[in-house]
Short mmCIF file of C-alpha atoms in Angstrom, two decimals:
data_model
loop_
_atom_site.label_atom_id
_atom_site.label_comp_id
_atom_site.label_asym_id
_atom_site.label_seq_id
_atom_site.Cartn_x
_atom_site.Cartn_y
_atom_site.Cartn_z
CA MET A 5 0.00 0.00 0.00
CA VAL A 6 1.15 3.52 -0.78
CA ILE A 7 -0.05 6.71 0.88
CA SER A 8 1.53 9.69 -0.82
CA GLY A 9 1.27 13.20 -2.07
CA THR A 10 2.69 14.52 -5.32
CA ALA A 11 6.23 15.63 -5.98
CA ASP A 12 5.36 19.28 -5.23
CA LYS A 13 2.43 19.00 -2.81
CA LYS A 14 1.84 17.02 0.36
CA ARG A 15 -1.29 14.98 0.80
CA VAL A 16 -3.07 16.30 3.93
CA ILE A 17 -5.01 13.92 6.20
CA ARG A 18 -7.05 15.56 8.96
CA LYS A 19 -8.70 14.29 12.14
CA LYS A 20 -8.77 10.62 11.19
CA LYS A 21 -8.96 7.85 13.80
CA PHE A 22 -7.30 4.52 13.09
CA ASP A 23 -8.02 1.65 15.47
CA THR A 24 -6.50 -1.84 15.20
CA GLN A 25 -5.21 -1.21 11.70
CA ASP A 26 -2.21 -2.86 10.09
CA PHE A 27 -0.01 -0.48 8.09
CA SER A 28 2.75 -3.03 7.53
CA PHE A 29 4.81 -2.70 4.33
CA THR A 30 3.15 0.65 3.59
CA ASP A 31 5.06 3.45 1.87
CA VAL A 32 4.07 6.82 3.36
CA ILE A 33 5.60 9.58 1.27
CA ASN A 34 5.21 13.36 1.28
CA THR A 35 2.15 13.55 3.52
CA GLU A 36 0.88 15.75 6.34
CA TRP A 37 -1.21 14.24 9.14
CA ARG A 38 -3.08 16.72 11.35
CA HIS A 39 -4.75 15.78 14.65
CA CYS A 40 -4.97 12.09 13.78
CA SER A 41 -4.98 9.21 16.28
CA PHE A 42 -3.59 5.70 15.98
CA VAL A 43 -4.67 3.10 18.56
CA ASN A 44 -3.57 -0.56 18.62
CA CYS A 45 -1.98 -0.20 15.19
CA GLU A 46 1.01 -2.01 13.72
CA PHE A 47 3.65 -0.70 11.35
CA ASP A 48 6.02 -3.46 10.21
CA SER A 49 8.67 -2.52 7.61
CA ALA A 50 6.82 0.67 6.71
CA VAL A 51 8.72 3.44 4.91
CA PHE A 52 8.17 7.07 5.88
CA LYS A 53 9.74 9.83 3.74
CA HIS A 54 9.17 13.58 3.94
CA ASN A 55 6.18 13.34 6.25
CA VAL A 56 4.82 15.75 8.84
CA PHE A 57 2.68 14.71 11.83
CA VAL A 58 0.97 17.63 13.59
CA ASP A 59 -0.43 16.98 17.08
CA CYS A 60 -1.05 13.27 16.42
CA HIS A 61 -1.67 10.64 19.11
CA PHE A 62 -0.18 7.15 19.05
CA THR A 63 -1.36 4.67 21.71
CA ASN A 64 -0.39 0.97 21.95
CA VAL A 65 1.39 1.12 18.60
CA VAL A 66 4.32 -0.94 17.32
CA PHE A 67 6.82 0.30 14.72
CA SER A 68 9.10 -2.57 13.68
CA GLY A 69 11.82 -2.29 11.07
CA CYS A 70 10.48 1.05 9.83
CA LEU A 71 12.46 3.73 8.00
CA PHE A 72 11.92 7.39 8.85
CA THR A 73 13.68 9.78 6.48
CA GLU A 74 13.42 13.57 6.78
CA CYS A 75 10.24 13.36 8.83
CA GLN A 76 8.79 15.65 11.48
CA LEU A 77 7.04 13.26 13.84
CA ALA A 78 5.55 15.66 16.38
CA VAL A 79 5.03 19.17 15.07
CA ASN A 80 3.09 21.32 17.49
CA ASP A 81 -0.12 23.20 16.86
CA GLY A 82 0.06 25.83 19.56
CA LYS A 83 0.46 24.10 22.91
CA ARG A 84 -0.27 20.61 21.52
CA SER A 85 2.57 18.58 20.07
CA GLY A 86 1.12 15.07 20.14
CA ILE A 87 1.41 12.02 22.38
CA PHE A 88 3.25 8.71 22.09
CA GLU A 89 2.00 6.35 24.81
CA ASN A 90 3.00 2.70 25.12
CA VAL A 91 4.69 2.80 21.73
CA ARG A 92 7.47 0.41 20.73
CA PHE A 93 10.08 1.35 18.13
CA ASP A 94 11.99 -1.83 17.30
CA SER A 95 14.93 -1.87 14.86
CA CYS A 96 13.79 1.34 13.17
CA GLN A 97 16.01 3.79 11.34
CA PHE A 98 15.69 7.54 11.88
CA THR A 99 17.48 9.81 9.39
CA ARG A 100 17.31 13.61 9.69
CA THR A 101 14.09 13.23 11.65
CA ASP A 102 12.89 15.40 14.52
CA PHE A 103 10.21 16.03 17.11
CA ASN A 104 9.00 19.20 18.90
CA PHE A 105 7.67 18.68 22.43
CA PRO A 106 5.28 15.69 22.42
CA ILE A 107 4.63 13.59 25.50
CA ILE A 108 6.55 10.30 25.14
CA LYS A 109 5.34 8.00 27.89
CA ASP A 110 5.88 4.29 28.62
CA CYS A 111 7.72 3.81 25.32
CA VAL A 112 10.72 1.74 24.26
CA PHE A 113 13.31 2.30 21.53
CA ILE A 114 15.05 -1.02 20.83
CA ASN A 115 18.12 -1.33 18.58
CA CYS A 116 17.23 1.62 16.38
CA LEU A 117 19.67 3.44 14.11
CA TYR A 118 19.90 7.23 14.38
CA THR A 119 21.39 9.73 11.96
CA GLU A 120 20.86 13.39 12.86
CA THR A 121 17.86 12.63 15.06
CA ASP A 122 16.61 15.45 17.25
CA PHE A 123 14.12 14.61 20.00
CA ASP A 124 14.16 18.36 20.72
CA GLY A 125 12.04 19.11 23.81
CA SER A 126 10.10 15.82 23.80
CA ARG A 127 8.71 15.26 27.29
CA PHE A 128 9.84 11.81 28.40
CA TYR A 129 8.26 9.64 31.07
CA ASN A 130 9.11 5.99 31.85
CA THR A 131 10.92 5.37 28.58
CA ARG A 132 13.75 2.98 27.78
CA PHE A 133 16.48 3.07 25.12
CA VAL A 134 18.42 -0.03 24.09
CA GLY A 135 21.26 -0.25 21.56
CA GLU A 136 23.68 2.15 19.92
CA MET A 137 22.81 5.82 19.82
CA ASP A 138 24.75 7.99 17.40
CA VAL A 139 24.07 11.68 16.67
CA VAL A 140 20.99 12.06 18.85
CA GLU A 141 19.90 15.23 20.65
CA PHE A 142 17.73 15.69 23.74
CA ARG A 143 16.81 19.16 25.00
CA GLY A 144 15.35 20.63 28.15
CA HIS A 145 12.79 22.50 26.05
CA SER A 146 11.96 22.73 22.38
CA VAL A 147 13.92 24.99 20.04
CA LEU A 148 12.18 23.71 16.91
CA ALA A 149 8.57 24.40 17.91
CA ASN A 150 6.28 26.65 15.92
CA THR A 151 5.83 29.66 18.19
CA GLY A 152 3.42 31.75 16.12
CA ARG A 153 1.34 31.98 12.99
CA TRP A 154 3.00 33.81 10.11
CA GLY A 155 5.49 35.13 12.62
CA ILE A 156 3.00 37.73 13.92
CA PHE A 157 1.30 36.34 17.04
CA ARG A 158 3.27 34.37 19.60
CA ARG A 159 0.94 31.47 20.38
CA VAL A 160 3.22 29.35 22.53
CA GLU A 161 6.35 29.73 24.63
CA PRO A 162 8.29 26.43 24.35
CA ARG A 163 10.31 27.13 27.50
CA LYS A 164 7.11 26.62 29.51
CA PHE A 165 6.94 22.99 28.32
CA LYS A 166 9.88 21.47 30.16
CA ASN A 167 11.19 18.02 29.36
CA PRO A 168 11.26 16.23 32.75
CA MET A 169 13.24 13.16 31.55
CA GLU A 170 11.37 11.27 34.28
CA ASN A 171 12.57 7.70 34.77
CA VAL A 172 14.38 7.43 31.43
CA ASP A 173 16.49 4.28 31.25
CA PHE A 174 19.67 4.36 29.15
CA THR A 175 21.37 1.47 31.00
CA GLU A 176 21.30 -0.78 27.92
CA ALA A 177 22.22 1.97 25.46
CA GLN A 178 25.63 2.54 23.88
CA PHE A 179 26.41 6.21 23.38
CA ARG A 180 28.55 7.40 20.48
CA TYR A 181 27.41 10.98 20.29
CA VAL A 182 24.38 11.95 22.32
CA GLY A 183 23.75 15.59 23.18
CA PHE A 184 21.85 16.88 26.20
CA SER A 185 21.28 20.62 26.06
CA ASN A 186 19.07 23.62 26.80
CA GLY A 187 18.95 23.17 30.53
CA ILE A 188 17.88 19.54 30.48
CA ASN A 189 17.51 17.81 33.86
CA LEU A 190 19.14 14.36 33.91
CA SER A 191 18.73 13.64 37.62
CA ASN A 192 15.93 11.14 36.99
CA CYS A 193 17.75 9.21 34.26
CA ARG A 194 19.75 6.01 34.52
CA PHE A 195 22.91 5.67 32.43
CA PRO A 196 25.26 2.83 31.44
CA ASP A 197 27.79 1.97 34.12
CA ASP A 198 30.23 0.22 31.77
CA GLY A 199 32.73 3.10 31.91
CA ASN A 200 32.58 3.69 28.15
CA SER A 201 30.55 6.90 28.26
CA PHE A 202 31.10 10.26 29.87
CA LEU A 203 29.16 13.48 30.25
CA ILE A 204 30.68 16.85 29.38
CA ARG A 205 28.96 19.58 31.37
CA SER A 206 28.73 23.11 29.95
CA PRO A 207 30.96 22.38 26.92
CA ARG A 208 32.75 25.31 25.32
CA ALA A 209 32.62 25.79 21.56
#
């Protein structure tokens, strides 16, 4: 199955609810999903390229062996940036893909590959990372969020939506380059104790 826009225009899907649907082996290309919800859905070996998800909700969803290329997975609409709850990302590949400040709760990222992946100000709760992490960024608040419409009215202040990093488990992760910035609080995180990683505080350029 293919869900796609044209070469010069995204296909826009608004306010759709998907429950217990199998999107396995689907190619999703050049689309924009706005205020959609996915519940008890499965994505096995799906390919996502040049897609935008605006304030979408994912609950009890599995992504297995999926490819995400140049996607924006959690663009905010004002104060709402989407929710990922009880979502499993297993052996997925993220390339030049980012988030804004969604709630990511009770999720797991297992043996995924990351290339220029920016979780930005995603608000993490009870989430676990397993496997190698290379060129990944976590921030204390979003710097990528849309703050206004047409640059005129300031609709949201991202600094008010702090990333708590509450009970985030990195003990089975292998860090190559992972950045923590913008005042992020790591006191409620657990890190590998194998001696192969270190944290540079307040690095100078």
